Structure formats: structure tokens, C-alpha cells
PDB file of C-alpha atoms in Angstrom:
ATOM      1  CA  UNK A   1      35.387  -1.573  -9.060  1.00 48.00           C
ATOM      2  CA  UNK A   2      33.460  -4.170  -7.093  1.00 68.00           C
ATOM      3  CA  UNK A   3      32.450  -1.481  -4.930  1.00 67.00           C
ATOM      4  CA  UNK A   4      30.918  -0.043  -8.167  1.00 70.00           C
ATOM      5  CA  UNK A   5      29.298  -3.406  -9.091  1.00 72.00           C
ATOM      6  CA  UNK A   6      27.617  -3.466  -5.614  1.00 71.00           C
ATOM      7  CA  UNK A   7      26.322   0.429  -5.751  1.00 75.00           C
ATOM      8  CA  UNK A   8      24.652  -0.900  -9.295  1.00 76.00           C
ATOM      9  CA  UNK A   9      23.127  -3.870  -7.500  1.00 73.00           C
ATOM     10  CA  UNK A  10      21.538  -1.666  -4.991  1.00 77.00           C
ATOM     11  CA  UNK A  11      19.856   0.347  -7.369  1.00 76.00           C
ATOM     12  CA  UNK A  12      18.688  -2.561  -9.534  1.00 79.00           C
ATOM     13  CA  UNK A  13      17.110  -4.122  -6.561  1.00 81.00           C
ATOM     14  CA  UNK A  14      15.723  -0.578  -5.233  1.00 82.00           C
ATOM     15  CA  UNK A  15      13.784  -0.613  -8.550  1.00 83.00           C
ATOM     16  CA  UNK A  16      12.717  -4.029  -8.671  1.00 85.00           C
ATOM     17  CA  UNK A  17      11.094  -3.493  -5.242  1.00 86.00           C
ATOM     18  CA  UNK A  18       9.669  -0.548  -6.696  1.00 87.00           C
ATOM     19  CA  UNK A  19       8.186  -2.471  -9.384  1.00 90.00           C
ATOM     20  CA  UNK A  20       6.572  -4.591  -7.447  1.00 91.00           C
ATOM     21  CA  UNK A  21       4.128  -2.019  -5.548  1.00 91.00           C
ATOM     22  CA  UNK A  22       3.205  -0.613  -9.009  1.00 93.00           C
ATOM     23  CA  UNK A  23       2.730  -3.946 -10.610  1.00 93.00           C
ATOM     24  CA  UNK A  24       0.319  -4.650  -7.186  1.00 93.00           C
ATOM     25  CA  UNK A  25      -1.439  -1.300  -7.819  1.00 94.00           C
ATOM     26  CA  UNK A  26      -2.043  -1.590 -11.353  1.00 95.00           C
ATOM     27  CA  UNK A  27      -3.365  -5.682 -10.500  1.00 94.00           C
ATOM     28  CA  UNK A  28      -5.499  -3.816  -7.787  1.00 94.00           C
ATOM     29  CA  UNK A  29      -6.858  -0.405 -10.289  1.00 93.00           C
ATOM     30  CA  UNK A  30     -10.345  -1.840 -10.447  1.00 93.00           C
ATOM     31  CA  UNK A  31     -10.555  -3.156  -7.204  1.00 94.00           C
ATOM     32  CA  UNK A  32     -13.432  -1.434  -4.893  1.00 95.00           C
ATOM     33  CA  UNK A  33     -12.178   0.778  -2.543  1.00 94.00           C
ATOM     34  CA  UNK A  34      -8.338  -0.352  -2.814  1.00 95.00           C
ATOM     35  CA  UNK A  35      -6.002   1.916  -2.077  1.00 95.00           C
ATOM     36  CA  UNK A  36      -3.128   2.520  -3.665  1.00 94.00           C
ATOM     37  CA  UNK A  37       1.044   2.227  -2.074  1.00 92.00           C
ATOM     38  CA  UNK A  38       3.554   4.146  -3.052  1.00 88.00           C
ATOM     39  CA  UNK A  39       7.290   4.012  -2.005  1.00 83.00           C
ATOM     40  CA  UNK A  40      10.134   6.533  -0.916  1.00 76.00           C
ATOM     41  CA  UNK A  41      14.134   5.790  -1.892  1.00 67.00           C
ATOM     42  CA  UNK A  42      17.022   6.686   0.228  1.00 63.00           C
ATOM     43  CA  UNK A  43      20.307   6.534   0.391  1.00 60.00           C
ATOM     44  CA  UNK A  44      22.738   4.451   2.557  1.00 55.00           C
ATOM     45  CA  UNK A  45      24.640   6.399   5.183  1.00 59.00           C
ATOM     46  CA  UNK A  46      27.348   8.021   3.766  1.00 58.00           C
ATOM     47  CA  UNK A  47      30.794   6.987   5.244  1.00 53.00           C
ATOM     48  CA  UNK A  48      34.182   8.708   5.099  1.00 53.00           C
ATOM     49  CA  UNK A  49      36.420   7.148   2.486  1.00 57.00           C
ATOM     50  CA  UNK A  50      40.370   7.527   2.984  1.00 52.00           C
ATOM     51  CA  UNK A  51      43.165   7.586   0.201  1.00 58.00           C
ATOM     52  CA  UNK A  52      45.638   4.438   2.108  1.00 58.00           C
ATOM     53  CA  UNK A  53      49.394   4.909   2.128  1.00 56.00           C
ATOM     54  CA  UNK A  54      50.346   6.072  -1.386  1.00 59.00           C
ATOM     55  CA  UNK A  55      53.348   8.019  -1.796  1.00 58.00           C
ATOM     56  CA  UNK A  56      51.985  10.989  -2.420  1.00 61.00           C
ATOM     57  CA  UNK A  57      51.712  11.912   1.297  1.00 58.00           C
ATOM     58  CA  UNK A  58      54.672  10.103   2.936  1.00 54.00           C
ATOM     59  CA  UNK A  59      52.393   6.342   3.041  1.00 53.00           C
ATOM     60  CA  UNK A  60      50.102   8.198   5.143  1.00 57.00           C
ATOM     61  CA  UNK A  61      46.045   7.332   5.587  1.00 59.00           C
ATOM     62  CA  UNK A  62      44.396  10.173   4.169  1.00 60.00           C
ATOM     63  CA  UNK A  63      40.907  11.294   4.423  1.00 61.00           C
ATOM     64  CA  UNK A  64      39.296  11.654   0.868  1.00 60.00           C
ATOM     65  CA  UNK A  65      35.911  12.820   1.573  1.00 59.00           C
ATOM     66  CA  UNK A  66      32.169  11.121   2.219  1.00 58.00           C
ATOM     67  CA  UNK A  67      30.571   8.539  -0.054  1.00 57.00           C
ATOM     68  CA  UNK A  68      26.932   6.849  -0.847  1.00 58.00           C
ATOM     69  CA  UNK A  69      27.147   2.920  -1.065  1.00 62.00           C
ATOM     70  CA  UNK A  70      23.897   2.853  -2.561  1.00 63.00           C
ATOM     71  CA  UNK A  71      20.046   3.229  -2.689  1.00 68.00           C
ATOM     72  CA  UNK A  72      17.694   1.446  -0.929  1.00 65.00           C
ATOM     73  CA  UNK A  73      13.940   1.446  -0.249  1.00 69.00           C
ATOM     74  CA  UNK A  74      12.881   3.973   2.268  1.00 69.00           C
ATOM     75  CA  UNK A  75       9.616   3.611   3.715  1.00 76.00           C
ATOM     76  CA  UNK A  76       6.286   2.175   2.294  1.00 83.00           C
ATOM     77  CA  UNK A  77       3.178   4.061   2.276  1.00 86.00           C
ATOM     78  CA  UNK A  78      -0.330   4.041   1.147  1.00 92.00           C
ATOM     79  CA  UNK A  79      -2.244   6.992  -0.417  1.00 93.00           C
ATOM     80  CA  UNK A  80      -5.709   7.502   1.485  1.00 94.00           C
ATOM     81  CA  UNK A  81      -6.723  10.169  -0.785  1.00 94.00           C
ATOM     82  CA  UNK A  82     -10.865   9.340  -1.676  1.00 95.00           C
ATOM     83  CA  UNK A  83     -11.596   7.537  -4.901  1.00 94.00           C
ATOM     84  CA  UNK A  84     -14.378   8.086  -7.657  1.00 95.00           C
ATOM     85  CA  UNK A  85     -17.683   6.684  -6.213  1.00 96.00           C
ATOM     86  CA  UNK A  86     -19.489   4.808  -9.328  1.00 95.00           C
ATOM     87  CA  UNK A  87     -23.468   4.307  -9.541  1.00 96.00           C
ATOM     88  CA  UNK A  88     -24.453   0.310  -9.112  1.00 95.00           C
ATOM     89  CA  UNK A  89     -27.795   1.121  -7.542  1.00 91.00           C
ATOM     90  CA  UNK A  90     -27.754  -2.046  -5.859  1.00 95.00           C
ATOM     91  CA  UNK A  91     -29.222  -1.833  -2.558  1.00 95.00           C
ATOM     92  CA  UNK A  92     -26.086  -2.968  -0.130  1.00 96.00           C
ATOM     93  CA  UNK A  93     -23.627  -1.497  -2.076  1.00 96.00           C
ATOM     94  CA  UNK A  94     -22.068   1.689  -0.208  1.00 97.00           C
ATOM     95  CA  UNK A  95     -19.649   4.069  -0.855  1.00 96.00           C
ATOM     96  CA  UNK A  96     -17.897   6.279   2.170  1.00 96.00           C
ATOM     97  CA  UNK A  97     -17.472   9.740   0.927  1.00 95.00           C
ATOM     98  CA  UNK A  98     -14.934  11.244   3.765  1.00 94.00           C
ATOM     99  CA  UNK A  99     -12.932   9.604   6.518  1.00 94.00           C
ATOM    100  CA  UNK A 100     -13.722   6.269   8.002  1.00 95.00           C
ATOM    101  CA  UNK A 101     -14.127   2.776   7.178  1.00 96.00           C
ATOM    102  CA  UNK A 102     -16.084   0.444   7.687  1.00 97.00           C
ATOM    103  CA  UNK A 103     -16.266  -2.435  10.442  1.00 96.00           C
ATOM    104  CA  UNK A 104     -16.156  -5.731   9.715  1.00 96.00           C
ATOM    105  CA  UNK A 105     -16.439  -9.063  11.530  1.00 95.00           C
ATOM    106  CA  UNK A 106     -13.978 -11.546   9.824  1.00 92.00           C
ATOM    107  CA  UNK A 107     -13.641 -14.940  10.746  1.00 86.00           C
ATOM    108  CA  UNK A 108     -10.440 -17.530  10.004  1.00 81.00           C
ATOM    109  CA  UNK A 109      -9.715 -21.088   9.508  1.00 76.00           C
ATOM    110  CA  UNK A 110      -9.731 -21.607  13.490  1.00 81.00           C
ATOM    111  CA  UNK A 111     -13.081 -20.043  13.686  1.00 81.00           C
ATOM    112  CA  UNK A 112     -11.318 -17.326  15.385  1.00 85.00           C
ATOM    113  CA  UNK A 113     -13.113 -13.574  15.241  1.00 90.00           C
ATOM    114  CA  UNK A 114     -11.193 -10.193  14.620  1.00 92.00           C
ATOM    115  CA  UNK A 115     -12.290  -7.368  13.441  1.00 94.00           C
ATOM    116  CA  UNK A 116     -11.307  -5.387  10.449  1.00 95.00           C
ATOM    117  CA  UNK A 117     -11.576  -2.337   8.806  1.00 96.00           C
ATOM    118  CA  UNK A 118     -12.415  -1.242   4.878  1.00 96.00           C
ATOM    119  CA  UNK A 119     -13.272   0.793   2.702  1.00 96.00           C
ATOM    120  CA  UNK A 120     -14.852  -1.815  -0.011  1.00 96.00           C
ATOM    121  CA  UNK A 121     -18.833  -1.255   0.510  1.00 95.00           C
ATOM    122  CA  UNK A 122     -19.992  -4.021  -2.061  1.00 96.00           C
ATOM    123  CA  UNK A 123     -22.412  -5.942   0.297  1.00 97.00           C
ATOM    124  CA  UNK A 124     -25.208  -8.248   0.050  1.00 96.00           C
ATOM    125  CA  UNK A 125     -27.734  -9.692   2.300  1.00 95.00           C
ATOM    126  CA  UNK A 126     -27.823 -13.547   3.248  1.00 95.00           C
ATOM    127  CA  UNK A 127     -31.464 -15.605   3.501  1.00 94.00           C
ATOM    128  CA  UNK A 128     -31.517 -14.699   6.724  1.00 94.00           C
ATOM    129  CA  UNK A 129     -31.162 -10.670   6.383  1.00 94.00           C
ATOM    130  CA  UNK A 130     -27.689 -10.108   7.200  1.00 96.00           C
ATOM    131  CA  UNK A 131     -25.258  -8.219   5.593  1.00 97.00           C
ATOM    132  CA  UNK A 132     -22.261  -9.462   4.540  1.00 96.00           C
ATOM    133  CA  UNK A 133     -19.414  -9.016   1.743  1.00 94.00           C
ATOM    134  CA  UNK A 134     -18.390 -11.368  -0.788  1.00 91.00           C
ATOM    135  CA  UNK A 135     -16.505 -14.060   1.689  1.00 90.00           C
ATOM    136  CA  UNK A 136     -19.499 -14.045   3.712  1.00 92.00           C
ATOM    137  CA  UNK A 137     -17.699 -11.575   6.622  1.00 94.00           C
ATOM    138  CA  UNK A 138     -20.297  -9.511   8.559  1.00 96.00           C
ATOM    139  CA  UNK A 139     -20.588  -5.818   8.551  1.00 97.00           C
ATOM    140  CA  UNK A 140     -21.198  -4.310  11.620  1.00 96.00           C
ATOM    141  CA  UNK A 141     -23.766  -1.391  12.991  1.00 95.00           C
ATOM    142  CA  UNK A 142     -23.808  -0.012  16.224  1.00 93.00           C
ATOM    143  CA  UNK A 143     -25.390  -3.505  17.692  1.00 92.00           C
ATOM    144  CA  UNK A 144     -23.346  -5.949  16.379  1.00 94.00           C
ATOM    145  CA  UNK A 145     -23.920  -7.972  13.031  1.00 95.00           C
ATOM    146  CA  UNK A 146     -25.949  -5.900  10.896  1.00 96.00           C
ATOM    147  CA  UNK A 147     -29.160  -7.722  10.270  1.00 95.00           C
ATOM    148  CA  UNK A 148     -32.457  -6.370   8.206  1.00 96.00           C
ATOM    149  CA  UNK A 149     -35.861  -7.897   8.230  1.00 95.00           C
ATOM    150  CA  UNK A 150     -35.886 -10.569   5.181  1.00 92.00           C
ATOM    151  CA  UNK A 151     -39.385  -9.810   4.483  1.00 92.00           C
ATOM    152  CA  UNK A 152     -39.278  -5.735   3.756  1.00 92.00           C
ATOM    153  CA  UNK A 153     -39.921  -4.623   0.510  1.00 93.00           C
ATOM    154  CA  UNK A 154     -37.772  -1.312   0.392  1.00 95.00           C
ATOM    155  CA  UNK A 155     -34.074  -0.966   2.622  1.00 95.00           C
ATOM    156  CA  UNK A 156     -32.793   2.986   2.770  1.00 96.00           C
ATOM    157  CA  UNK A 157     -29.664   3.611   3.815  1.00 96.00           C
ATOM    158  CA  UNK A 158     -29.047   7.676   5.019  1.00 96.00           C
ATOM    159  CA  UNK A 159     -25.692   9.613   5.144  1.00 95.00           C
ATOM    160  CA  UNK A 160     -25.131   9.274   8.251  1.00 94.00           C
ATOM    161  CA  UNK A 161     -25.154   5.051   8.271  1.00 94.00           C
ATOM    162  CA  UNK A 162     -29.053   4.912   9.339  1.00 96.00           C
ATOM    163  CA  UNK A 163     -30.694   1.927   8.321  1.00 96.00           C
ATOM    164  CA  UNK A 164     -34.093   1.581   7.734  1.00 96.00           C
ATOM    165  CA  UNK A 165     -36.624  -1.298   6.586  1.00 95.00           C
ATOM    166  CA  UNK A 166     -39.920  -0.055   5.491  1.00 94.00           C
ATOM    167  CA  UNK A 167     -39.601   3.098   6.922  1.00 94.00           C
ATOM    168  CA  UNK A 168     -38.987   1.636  10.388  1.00 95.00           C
ATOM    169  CA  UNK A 169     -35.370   2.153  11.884  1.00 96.00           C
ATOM    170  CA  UNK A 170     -32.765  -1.068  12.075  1.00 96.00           C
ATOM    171  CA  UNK A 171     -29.314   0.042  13.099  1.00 95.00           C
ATOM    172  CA  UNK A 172     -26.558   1.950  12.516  1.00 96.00           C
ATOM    173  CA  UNK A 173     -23.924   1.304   9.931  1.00 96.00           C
ATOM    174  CA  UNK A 174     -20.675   1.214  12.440  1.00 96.00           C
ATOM    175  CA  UNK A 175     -18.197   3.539  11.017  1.00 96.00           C
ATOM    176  CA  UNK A 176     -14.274   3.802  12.429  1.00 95.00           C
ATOM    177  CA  UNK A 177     -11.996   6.336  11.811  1.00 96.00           C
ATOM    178  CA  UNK A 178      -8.647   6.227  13.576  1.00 96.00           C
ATOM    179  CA  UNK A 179      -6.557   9.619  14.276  1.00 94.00           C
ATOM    180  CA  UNK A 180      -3.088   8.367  12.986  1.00 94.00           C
ATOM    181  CA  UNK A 181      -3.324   5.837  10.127  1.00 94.00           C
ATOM    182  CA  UNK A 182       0.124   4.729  10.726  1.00 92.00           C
ATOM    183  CA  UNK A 183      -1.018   2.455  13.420  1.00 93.00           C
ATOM    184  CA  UNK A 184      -3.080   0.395  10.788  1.00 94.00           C
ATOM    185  CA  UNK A 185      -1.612  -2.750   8.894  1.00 91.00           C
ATOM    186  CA  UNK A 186      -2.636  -5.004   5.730  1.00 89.00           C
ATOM    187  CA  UNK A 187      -4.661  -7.563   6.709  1.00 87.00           C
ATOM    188  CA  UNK A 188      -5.248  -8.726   3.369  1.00 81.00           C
ATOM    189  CA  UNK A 189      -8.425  -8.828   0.791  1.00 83.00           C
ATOM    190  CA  UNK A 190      -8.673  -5.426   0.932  1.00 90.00           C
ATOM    191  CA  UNK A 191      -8.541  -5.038   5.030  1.00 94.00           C
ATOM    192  CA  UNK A 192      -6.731  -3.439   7.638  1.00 95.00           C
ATOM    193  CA  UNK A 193      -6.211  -3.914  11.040  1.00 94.00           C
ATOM    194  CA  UNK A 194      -5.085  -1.822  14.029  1.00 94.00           C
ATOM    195  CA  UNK A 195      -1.651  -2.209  15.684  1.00 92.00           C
ATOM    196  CA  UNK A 196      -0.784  -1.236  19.350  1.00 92.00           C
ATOM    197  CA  UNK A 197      -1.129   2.522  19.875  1.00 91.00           C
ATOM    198  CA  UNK A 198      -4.069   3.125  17.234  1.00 93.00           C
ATOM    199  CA  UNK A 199      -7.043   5.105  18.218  1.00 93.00           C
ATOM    200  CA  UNK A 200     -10.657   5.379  17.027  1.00 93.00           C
ATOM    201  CA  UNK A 201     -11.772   8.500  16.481  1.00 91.00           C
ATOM    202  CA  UNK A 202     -15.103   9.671  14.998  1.00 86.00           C
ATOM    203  CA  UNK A 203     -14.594  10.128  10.790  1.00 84.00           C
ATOM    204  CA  UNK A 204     -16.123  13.113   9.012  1.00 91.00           C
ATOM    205  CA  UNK A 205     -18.004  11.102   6.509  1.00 94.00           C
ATOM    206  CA  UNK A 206     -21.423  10.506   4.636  1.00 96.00           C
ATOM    207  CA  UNK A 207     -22.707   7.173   3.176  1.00 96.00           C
ATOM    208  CA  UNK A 208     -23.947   6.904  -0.595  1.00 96.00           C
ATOM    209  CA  UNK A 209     -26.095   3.928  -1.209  1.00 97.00           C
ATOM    210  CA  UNK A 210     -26.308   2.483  -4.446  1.00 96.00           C
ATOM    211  CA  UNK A 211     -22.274   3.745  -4.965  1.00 96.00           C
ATOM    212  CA  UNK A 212     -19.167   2.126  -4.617  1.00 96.00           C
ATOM    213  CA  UNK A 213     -15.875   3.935  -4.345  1.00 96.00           C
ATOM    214  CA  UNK A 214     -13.400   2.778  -6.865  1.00 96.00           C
ATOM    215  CA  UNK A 215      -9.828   2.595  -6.395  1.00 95.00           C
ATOM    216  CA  UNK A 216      -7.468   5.417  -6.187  1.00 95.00           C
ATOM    217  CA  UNK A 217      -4.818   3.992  -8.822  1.00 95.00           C
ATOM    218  CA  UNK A 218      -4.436   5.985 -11.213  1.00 94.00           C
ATOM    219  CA  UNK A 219      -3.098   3.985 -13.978  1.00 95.00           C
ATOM    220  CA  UNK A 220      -1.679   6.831 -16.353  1.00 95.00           C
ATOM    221  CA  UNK A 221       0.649   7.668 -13.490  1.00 93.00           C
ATOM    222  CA  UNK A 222       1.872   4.310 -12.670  1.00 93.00           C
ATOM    223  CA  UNK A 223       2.187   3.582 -16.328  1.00 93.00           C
ATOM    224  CA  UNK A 224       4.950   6.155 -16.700  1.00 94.00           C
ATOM    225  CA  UNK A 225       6.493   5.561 -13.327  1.00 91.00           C
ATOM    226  CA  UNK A 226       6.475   1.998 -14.295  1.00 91.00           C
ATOM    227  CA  UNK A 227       8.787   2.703 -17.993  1.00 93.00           C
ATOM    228  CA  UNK A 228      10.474   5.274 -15.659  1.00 90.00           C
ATOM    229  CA  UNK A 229      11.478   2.217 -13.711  1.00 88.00           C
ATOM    230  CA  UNK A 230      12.314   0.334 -16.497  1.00 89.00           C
ATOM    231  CA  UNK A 231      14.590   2.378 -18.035  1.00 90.00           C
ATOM    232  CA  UNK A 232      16.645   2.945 -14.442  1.00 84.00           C
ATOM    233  CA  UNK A 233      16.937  -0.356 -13.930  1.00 81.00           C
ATOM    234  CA  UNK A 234      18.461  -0.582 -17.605  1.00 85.00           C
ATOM    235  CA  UNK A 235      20.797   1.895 -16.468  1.00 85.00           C
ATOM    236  CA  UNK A 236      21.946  -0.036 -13.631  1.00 79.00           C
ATOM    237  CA  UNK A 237      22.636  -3.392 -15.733  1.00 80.00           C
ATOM    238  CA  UNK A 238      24.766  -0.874 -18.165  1.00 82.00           C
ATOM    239  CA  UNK A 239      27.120  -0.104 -15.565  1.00 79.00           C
ATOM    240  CA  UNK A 240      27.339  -3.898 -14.196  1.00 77.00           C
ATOM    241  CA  UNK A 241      28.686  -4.530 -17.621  1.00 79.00           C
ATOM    242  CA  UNK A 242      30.745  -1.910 -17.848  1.00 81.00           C
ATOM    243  CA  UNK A 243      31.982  -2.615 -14.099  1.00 76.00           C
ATOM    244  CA  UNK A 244      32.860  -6.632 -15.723  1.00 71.00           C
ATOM    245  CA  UNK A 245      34.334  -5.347 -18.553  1.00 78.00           C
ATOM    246  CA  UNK A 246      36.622  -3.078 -16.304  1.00 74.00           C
ATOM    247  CA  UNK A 247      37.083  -6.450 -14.068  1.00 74.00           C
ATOM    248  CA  UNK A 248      38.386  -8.226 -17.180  1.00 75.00           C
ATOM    249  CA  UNK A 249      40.546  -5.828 -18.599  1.00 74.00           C
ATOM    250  CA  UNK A 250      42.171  -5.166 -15.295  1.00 71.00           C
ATOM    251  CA  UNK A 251      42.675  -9.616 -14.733  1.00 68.00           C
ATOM    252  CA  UNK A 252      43.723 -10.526 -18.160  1.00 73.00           C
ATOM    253  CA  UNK A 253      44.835  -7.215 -19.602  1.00 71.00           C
ATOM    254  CA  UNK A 254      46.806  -5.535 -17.319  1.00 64.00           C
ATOM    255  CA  UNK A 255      49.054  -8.530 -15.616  1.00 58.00           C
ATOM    256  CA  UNK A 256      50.406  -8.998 -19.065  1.00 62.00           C
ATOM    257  CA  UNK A 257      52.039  -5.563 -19.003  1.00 53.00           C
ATOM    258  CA  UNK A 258      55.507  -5.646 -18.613  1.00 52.00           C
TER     259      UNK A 258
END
């Protein structure tokens, strides 16, 4: 029976974790160019369970036959599929329709550069023309920090990441696309960043200016997967009660027989 209390537990906690990553997606449904994570179960290994020195085979260990201890989370994942691009028409704001992401120089508390890779294209430009997102990190072209004049009256932005000020050529928006996205990690805010054995490729892409790509959530799905959840986990408290009441019967219930 406490074997049965513990196979509940796991499967309580498998859901809660579960949970979590949809209660993160649906937190993250209107957030520009998020993408969303989604989660695999599995079970423990199986091991073989014996019947131990009853009479009915001379007090002799007998096998009985395989058995799960439980569920637990199997492996993390996001979705990369492309999300909706929406209309702003604001200038810096840019929306990758394809593979790719885009390259950007953050800086921490230390002062400390790395750079980082996402999909959220809502820039602006600073007083002194360069472009940056909301916490003031650079986005980079081809030559570095991508910097327009602060004086032109029109900026165009092509498909293929040209920049241009007044008709005359800038830079290049740096785009990275990497051939196995396994080998990229949260960074936070919306960022990734490469691990040892990733490698840059060049991503199929084109750029839409004025758009921004909205998140991939889709929050009818997680809605249901999220009362799925619920009502599993219900399930699992169910039989911890029943497992207690089994406890009780068995301590105060059946020592009195006789």
C-alpha cells in the first residue's frame, strides 16, 4: 500500500510540473515572438517484482512479473513552429517569416557582453540612431551594432535584412540560424543562447517590416490540456485517500481481529 501511495505521488507531481509549463505559456500567449514548451511523460523503469516465501510454493522467492513505480517528466521541449505576424507599421518593428533569429548584443550587471539570439523584432532607435530593443540591448547587422543616420527622413527595411536610409544602403540585419536547435538554451527575456556543439547555419527566411510575429501559444489548446491536468491530478489525490483509508483500516481494524 505505501508503494501505492508513492506511485500516486509521482503522478501528482508529474502533473504539477506539467502545470507549470502551461501556466508559463499561457503568462507568455501575447508575448512577441515567444515560443511556446511543451513536455513528454514517461515511465520509471520497470523492475521485476517477486511473490517472497509464502506457502504456496514451499517458502520459495518467486518471480511475479514486471512493474511501473511511477511517472515522471520526460524531456522538455519547445515548439519552433512560426507564429502569426501582426501589422504595427512601426518602422523598427520586424517580424522573421522562416528560420533564423535574430542577433543580439546583450550586456549584464558586470558590463560583460554575450550575444543572444531571438525571435522578438519590436525595436526602436536611440538619439543616436541605433537600434535597440526594449532593455536597450543592440541588434546586430553584418558590421556590428546596427546604427542608422539620425537625420533620414524615410528607413526601409527589405526581405532579405537590407537596410537602407534615404535610399542609400546601411547594413545588414544579422540573421542566425543554427542546424540543430537542441544545442540552444533559455537565456531569459525571451533569448537563447548556444551551448557547446551548436552550429550556425544560414536560415531560409524573409524580413517583414512594420510586423511582429506573435507567439505560438495557442491558448484553446492549453486551456483544455490545462482542465485535462486538473482533473488527473484529482485522480491521483483520490487514490492517496483511498491508499490512507486502506492504511487505517489495516492499523486499527485489522489487529483487533482475533
Amino acid at each position: 500500500m505505501t508503494r501505492g501511495l508513492y506511485t500516486a505521488y509521482t503522478g501528482m507531481y508529474n502533473e504539477q510540473k506539467r502545470l507549470d509549463i502551461i501556466s508559463n505559456n499561457l503568462a507568455n500567449s501575447a508575448t512577441i515572438g515567444y515560443k511556446e514548451e511543451q513536455v513528454t511523460s514517461q515511465a520509471f523503469k520497470e523492475m521485476l517484482t517477486y511473490k517472497i516465501r509464502d506457502r504456496s510454493n514451499g517458502f520459495v522467492d518467486e518471480p511475479v512479473g514486471n512493474m511501473s513505480l511511477g511517472v515522471k517528466i520526460g524531456e522538455t521541449y519547445t515548439n519552433w513552429d512560426q507564429g502569426s505576424l501582426r501589422q504595427t507599421e512601426n518602422t523598427y518593428d520586424i517580424a522573421i517569416q522562416g528560420k533564423g533569429f535574430f542577433t543580439v548584443r546583450t550586456t549584464n550587471a558586470k558590463g560583460e557582453d554575450k550575444t543572444c539570439y531571438t525571435r522578438n523584432g519590436c525595436f526602436t532607435a536611440t538619439k543616436d540612431g541605433f537600434i535597440v530593443d526594449s532593455d536597450g540591448n543592440h541588434l546586430q547587422g553584418e558590421g556590428g551594432d546596427l546604427q542608422v543616420p539620425t537625420d533620414a527622413a524615410r528607413i526601409v527595411i527589405d526581405q532579405d535584412g537590407a537596410v537602407y536610409a534615404d535610399n542609400v544602403y546601411v547594413d545588414t540585419i544579422k540573421i542566425t540560424d543554427f542546424e540543430d536547435y537542441n544545442y540552444l538554451k533559455q537565456y531569459g527575456d525571451n533569448f537563447w543562447e548556444t551551448v557547446d556543439g551548436a552550429t550556425a547555419v544560414e536560415g531560409s527566411y524573409s524580413l517583414q517590416q512594420g510586423y511582429t510575429e506573435q507567439s505560438n501559444v495557442n491558448v484553446i489548446d492549453q486551456m483544455v490540456d490545462m482542465i485535462t491536468i486538473t482533473r488527473a491530478y484529482e485522480a491521483g489525490q483520490k487514490m492517496v485517500q483511498t491508499q490512507d483509508s486502506l492504511l487505517n483500516r489495516s492499523v486499527n481494524d485489522v489487529g483487533k481481529v482475533g
